[in-house]
PDB file of C-alpha atoms in Angstrom:
ATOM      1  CA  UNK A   1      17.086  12.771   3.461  1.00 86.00           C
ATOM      2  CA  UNK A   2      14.054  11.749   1.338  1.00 95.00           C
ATOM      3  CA  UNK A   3      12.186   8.508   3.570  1.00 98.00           C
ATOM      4  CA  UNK A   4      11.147   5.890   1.393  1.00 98.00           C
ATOM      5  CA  UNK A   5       8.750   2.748   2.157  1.00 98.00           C
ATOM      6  CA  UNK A   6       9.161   0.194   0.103  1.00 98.00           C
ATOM      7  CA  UNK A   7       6.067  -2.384   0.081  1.00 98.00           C
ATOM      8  CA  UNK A   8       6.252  -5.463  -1.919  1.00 98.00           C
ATOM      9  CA  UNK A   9       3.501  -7.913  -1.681  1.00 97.00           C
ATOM     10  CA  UNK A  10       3.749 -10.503  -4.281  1.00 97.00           C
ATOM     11  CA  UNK A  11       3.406 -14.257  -3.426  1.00 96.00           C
ATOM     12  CA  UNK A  12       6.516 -14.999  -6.137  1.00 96.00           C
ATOM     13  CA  UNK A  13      10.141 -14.279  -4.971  1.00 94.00           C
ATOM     14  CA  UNK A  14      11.589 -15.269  -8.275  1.00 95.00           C
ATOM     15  CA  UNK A  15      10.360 -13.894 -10.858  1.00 95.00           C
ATOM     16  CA  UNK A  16       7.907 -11.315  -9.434  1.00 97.00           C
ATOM     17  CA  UNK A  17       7.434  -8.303 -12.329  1.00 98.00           C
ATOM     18  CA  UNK A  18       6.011  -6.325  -9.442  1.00 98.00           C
ATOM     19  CA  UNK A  19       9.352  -6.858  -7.242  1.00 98.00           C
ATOM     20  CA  UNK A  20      11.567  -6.314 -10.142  1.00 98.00           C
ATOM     21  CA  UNK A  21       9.331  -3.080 -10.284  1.00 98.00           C
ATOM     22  CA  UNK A  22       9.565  -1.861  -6.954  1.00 98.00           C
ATOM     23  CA  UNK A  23      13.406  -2.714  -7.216  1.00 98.00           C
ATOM     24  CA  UNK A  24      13.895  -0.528  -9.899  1.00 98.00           C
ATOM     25  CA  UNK A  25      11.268   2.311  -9.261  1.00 98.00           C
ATOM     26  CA  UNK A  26      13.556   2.815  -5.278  1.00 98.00           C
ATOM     27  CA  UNK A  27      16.785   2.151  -6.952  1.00 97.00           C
ATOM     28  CA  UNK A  28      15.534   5.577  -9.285  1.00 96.00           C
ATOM     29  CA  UNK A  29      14.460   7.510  -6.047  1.00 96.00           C
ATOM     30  CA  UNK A  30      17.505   9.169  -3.528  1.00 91.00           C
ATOM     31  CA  UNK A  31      16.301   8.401  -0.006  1.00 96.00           C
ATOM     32  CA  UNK A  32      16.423   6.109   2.619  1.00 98.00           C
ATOM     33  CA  UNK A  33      15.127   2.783   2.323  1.00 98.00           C
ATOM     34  CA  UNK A  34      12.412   0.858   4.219  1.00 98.00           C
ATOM     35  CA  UNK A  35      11.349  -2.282   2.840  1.00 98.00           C
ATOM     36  CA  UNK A  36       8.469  -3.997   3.521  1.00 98.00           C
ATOM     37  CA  UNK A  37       7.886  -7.601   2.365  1.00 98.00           C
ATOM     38  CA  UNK A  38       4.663  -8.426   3.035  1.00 98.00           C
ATOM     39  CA  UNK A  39       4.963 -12.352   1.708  1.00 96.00           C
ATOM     40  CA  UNK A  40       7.972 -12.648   3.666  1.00 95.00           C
ATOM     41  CA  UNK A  41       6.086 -11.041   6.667  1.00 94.00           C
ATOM     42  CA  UNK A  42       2.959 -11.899   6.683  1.00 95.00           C
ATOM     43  CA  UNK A  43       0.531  -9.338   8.700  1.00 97.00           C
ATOM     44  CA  UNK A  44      -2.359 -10.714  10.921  1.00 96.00           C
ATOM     45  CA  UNK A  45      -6.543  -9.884   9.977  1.00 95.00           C
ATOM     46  CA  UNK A  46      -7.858  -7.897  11.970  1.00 96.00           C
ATOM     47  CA  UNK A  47      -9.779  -9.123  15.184  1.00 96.00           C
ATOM     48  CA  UNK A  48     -12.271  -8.602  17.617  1.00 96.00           C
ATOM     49  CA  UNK A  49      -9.792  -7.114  20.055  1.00 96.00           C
ATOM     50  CA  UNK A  50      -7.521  -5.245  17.899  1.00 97.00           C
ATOM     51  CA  UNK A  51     -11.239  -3.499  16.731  1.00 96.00           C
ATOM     52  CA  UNK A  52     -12.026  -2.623  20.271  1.00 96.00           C
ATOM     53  CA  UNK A  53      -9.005  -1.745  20.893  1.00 97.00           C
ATOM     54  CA  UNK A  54      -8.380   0.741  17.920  1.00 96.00           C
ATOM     55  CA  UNK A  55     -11.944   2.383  19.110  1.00 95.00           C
ATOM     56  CA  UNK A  56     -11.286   2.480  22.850  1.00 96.00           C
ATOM     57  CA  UNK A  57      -9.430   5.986  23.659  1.00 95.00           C
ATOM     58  CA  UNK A  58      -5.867   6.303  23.300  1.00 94.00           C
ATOM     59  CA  UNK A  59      -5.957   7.179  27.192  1.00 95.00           C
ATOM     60  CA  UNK A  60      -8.146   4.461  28.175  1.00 97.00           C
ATOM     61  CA  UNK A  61      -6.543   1.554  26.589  1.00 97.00           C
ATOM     62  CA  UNK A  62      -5.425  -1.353  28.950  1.00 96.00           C
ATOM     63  CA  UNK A  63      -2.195  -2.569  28.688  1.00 97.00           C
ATOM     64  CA  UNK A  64      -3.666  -5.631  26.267  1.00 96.00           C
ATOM     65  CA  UNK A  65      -5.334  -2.840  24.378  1.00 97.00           C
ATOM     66  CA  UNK A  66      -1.877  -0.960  23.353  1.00 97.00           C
ATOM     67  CA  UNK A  67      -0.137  -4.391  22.787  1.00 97.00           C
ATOM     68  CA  UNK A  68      -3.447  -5.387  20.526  1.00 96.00           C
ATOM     69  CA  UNK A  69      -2.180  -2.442  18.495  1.00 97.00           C
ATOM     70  CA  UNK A  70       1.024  -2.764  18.607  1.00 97.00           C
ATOM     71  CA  UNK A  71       1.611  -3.773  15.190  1.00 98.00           C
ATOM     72  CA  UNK A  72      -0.505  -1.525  13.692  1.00 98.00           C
ATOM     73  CA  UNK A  73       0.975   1.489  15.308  1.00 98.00           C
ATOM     74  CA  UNK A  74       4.639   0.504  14.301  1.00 98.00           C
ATOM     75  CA  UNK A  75       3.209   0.269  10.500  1.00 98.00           C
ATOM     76  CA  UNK A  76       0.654   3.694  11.433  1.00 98.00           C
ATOM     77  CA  UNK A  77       4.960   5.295  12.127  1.00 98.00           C
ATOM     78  CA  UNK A  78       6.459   3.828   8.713  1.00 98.00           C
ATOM     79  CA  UNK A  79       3.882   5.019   6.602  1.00 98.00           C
ATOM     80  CA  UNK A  80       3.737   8.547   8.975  1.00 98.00           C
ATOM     81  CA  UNK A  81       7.287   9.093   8.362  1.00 98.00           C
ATOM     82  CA  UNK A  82       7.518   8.242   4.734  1.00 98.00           C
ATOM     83  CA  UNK A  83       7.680  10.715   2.206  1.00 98.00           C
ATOM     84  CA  UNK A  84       7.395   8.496  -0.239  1.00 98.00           C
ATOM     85  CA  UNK A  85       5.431   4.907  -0.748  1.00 98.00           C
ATOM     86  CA  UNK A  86       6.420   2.613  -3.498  1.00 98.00           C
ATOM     87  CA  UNK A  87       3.764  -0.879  -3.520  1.00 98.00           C
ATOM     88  CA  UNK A  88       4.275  -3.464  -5.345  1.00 98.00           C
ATOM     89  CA  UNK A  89       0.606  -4.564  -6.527  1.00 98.00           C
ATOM     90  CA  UNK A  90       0.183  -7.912  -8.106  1.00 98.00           C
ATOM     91  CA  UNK A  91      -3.376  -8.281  -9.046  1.00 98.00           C
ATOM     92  CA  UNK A  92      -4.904 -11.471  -7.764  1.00 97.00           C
ATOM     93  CA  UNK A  93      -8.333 -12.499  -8.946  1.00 96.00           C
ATOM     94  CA  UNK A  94      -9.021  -9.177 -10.323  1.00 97.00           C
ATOM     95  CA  UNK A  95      -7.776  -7.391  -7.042  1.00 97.00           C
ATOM     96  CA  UNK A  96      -5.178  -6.557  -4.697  1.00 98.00           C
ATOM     97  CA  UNK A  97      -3.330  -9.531  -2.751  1.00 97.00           C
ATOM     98  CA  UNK A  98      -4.823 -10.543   0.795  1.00 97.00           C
ATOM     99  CA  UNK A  99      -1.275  -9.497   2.138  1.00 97.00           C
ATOM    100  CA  UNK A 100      -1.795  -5.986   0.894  1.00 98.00           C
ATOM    101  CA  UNK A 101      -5.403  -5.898   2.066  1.00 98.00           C
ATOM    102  CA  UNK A 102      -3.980  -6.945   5.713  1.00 98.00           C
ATOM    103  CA  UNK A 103      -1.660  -3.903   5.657  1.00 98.00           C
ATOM    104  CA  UNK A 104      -4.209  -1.618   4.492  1.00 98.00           C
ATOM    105  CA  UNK A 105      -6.431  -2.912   6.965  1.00 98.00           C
ATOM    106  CA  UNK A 106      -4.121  -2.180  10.167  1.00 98.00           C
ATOM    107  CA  UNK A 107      -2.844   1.185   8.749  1.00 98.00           C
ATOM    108  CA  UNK A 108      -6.641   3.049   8.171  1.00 98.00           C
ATOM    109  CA  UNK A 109      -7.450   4.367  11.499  1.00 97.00           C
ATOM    110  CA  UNK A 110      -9.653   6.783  12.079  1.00 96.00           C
ATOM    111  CA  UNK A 111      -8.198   9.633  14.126  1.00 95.00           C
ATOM    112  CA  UNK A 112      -4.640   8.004  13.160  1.00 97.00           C
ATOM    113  CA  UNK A 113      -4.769   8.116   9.456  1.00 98.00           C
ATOM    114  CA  UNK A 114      -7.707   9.688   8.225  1.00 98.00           C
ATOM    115  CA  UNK A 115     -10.467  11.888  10.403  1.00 97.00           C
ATOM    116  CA  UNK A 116     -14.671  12.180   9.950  1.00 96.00           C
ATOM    117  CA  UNK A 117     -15.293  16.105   9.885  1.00 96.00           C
ATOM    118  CA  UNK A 118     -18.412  17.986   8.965  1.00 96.00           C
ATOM    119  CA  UNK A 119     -17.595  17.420   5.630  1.00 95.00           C
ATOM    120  CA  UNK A 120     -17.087  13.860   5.302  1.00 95.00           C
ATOM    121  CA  UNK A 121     -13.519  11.624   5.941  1.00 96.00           C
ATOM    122  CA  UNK A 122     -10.455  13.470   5.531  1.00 98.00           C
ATOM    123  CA  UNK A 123      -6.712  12.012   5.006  1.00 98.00           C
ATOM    124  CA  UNK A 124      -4.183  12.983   7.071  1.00 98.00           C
ATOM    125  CA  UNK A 125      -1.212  11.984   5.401  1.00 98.00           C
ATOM    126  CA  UNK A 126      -0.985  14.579   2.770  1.00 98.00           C
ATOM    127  CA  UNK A 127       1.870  15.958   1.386  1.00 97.00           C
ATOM    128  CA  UNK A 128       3.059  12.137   0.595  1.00 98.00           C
ATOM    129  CA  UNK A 129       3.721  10.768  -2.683  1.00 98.00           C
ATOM    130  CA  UNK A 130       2.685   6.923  -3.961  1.00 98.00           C
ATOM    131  CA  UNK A 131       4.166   4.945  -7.214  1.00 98.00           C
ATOM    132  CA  UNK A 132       2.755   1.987  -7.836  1.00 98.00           C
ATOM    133  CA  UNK A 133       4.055  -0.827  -9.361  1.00 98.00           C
ATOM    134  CA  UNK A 134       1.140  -2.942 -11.084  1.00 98.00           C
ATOM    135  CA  UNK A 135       1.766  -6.397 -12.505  1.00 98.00           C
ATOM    136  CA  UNK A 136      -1.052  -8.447 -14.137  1.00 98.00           C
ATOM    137  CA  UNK A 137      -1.265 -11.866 -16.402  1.00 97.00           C
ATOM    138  CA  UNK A 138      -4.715 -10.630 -17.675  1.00 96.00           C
ATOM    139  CA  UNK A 139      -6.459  -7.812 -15.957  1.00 96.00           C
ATOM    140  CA  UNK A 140      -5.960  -4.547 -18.176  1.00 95.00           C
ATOM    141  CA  UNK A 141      -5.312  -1.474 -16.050  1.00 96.00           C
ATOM    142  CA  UNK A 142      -8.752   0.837 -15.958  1.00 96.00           C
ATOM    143  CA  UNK A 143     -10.632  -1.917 -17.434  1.00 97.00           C
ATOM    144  CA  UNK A 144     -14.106  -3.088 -16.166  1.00 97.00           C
ATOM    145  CA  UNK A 145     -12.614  -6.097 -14.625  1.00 97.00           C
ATOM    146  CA  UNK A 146      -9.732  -4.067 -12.842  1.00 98.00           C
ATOM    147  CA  UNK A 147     -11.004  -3.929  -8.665  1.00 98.00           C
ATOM    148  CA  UNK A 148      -7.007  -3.571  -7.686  1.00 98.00           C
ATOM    149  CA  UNK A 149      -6.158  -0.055  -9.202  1.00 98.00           C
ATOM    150  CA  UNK A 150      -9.203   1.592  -8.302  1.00 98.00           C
ATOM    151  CA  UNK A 151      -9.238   0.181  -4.954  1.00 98.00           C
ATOM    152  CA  UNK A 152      -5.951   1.758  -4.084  1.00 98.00           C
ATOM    153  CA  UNK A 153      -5.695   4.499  -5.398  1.00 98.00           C
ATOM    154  CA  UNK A 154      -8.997   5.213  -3.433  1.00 98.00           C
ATOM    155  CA  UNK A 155      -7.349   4.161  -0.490  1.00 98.00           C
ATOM    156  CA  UNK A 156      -4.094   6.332  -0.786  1.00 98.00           C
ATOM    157  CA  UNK A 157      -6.482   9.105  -1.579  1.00 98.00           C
ATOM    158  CA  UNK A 158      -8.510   8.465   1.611  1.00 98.00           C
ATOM    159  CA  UNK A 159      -5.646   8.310   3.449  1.00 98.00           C
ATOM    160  CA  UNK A 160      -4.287  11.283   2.226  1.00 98.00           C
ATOM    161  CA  UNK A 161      -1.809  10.282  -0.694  1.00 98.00           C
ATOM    162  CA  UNK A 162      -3.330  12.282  -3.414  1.00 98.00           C
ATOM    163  CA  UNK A 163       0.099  12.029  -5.665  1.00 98.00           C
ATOM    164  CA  UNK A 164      -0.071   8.553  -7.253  1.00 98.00           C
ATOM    165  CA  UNK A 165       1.507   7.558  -9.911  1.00 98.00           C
ATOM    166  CA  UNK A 166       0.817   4.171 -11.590  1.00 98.00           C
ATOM    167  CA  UNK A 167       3.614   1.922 -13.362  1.00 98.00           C
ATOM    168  CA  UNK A 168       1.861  -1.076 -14.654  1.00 98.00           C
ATOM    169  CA  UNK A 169       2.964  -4.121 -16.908  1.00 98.00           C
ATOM    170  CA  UNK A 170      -0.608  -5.890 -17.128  1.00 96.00           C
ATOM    171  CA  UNK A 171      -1.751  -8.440 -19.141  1.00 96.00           C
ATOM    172  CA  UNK A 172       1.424 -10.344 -19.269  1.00 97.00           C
ATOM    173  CA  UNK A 173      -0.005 -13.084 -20.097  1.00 96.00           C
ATOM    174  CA  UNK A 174      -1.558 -12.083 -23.104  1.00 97.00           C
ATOM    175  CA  UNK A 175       1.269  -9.858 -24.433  1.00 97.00           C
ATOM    176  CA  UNK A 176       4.308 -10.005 -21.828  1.00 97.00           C
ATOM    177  CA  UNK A 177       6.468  -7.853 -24.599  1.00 97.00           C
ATOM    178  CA  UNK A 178       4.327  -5.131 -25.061  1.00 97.00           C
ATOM    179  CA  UNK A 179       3.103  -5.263 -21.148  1.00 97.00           C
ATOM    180  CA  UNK A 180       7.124  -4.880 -20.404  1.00 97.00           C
ATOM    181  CA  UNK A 181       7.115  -2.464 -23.202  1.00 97.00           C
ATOM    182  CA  UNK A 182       4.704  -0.378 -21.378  1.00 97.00           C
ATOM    183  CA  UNK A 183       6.119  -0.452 -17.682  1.00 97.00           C
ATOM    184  CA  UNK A 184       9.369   0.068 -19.435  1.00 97.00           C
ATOM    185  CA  UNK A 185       8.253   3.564 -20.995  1.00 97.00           C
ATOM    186  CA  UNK A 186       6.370   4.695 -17.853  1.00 97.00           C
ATOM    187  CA  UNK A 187       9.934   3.876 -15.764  1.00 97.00           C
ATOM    188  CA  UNK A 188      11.612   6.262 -18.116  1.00 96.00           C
ATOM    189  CA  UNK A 189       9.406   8.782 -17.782  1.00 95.00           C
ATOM    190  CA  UNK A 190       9.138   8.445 -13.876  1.00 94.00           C
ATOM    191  CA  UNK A 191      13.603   9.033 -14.180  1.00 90.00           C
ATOM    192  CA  UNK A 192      13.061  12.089 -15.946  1.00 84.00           C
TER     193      UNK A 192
END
């Protein structure tokens, strides 16, 4: 069975378009379900210690070491075993929500998630797909003041996830009809 990981990250409960998105875009997909709520869950910064620990040796970690990292590794197995990702992105101040940063954070590890090589960083969870569901009040997807779409997709891609697919009602607040309008045709297209 297809392994889904649902990530929603929006501040709003009620009446969160990205939510609603993610809702929809799994309730589309056949899998197995995974959901997680990053509001309702809030994930720690990174630290001191969780950075030494991530670059001491797998073999040499102390006990506080491997519980440092405990977290992350748990997240490191969701995202491992997931064929497929679906993130809710609300953009925040032109970018992607601290919560979402936080999980990004803890899941890029070097030698976990991604590898150096001869020929520069190299993802190593390919053969995963992303959708993301993109919800703005003003920032226009793959405009100059957009830092959240760019930012992850980069991210997915450095990770790995090569196969992204974007479903974005942005600039609600300008034009909430046609924004809906827009998520609304990419959704259909996404079911066929």
């Amino acid at each position: 069975m297809t392994q889904i990981l649902r990530i929603d990250s929006s501040a709003r409960f009620d009446g969160s378009v990205s939510r609603d998105l993610t809702g929809r875009i799994v309730d589309m997909l056949d899998g197995e379900v995974t959901h997680l709520d990053l509001a309702r869950t809030p994930l720690p910064q990174i630290t001191e210690t969780w950075m030494h620990s991530n670059f001491t040796p797998a073999e040499e970690r102390s006990e506080a070491q491997r519980e440092a990292l405990a977290q992350s590794d748990a997240l490191v197995a969701q995202l491992q075993a997931a064929d497929t990702v679906v993130i809710g992105l609300p953009v925040y101040n032109f970018s992607v929500p601290a919560a979402l940063k936080a999980w990004i954070d803890l899941v890029a590890r070097a030698g976990v998630t991604f590898r150096y090589t001869e020929n520069g960083p190299e993802g190593l969870l390919k053969g995963k797909r992303a959708i993301v569901a993109m919800a703005s009040g003003g920032t226009q997807e793959g405009s100059p003041i957009d830092f959240a779409s760019p930012y992850l997709r980069h991210m997915l891609g450095f990770l790995g996830i090569t196969d992204v697919t974007f479903i974005t009602a942005d600039t609600l607040m300008i034009d909430a009809e046609a924004a809906m309008g827009k998520a609304e045709a990419q959704l259909a297209k996404l079911a066929a």
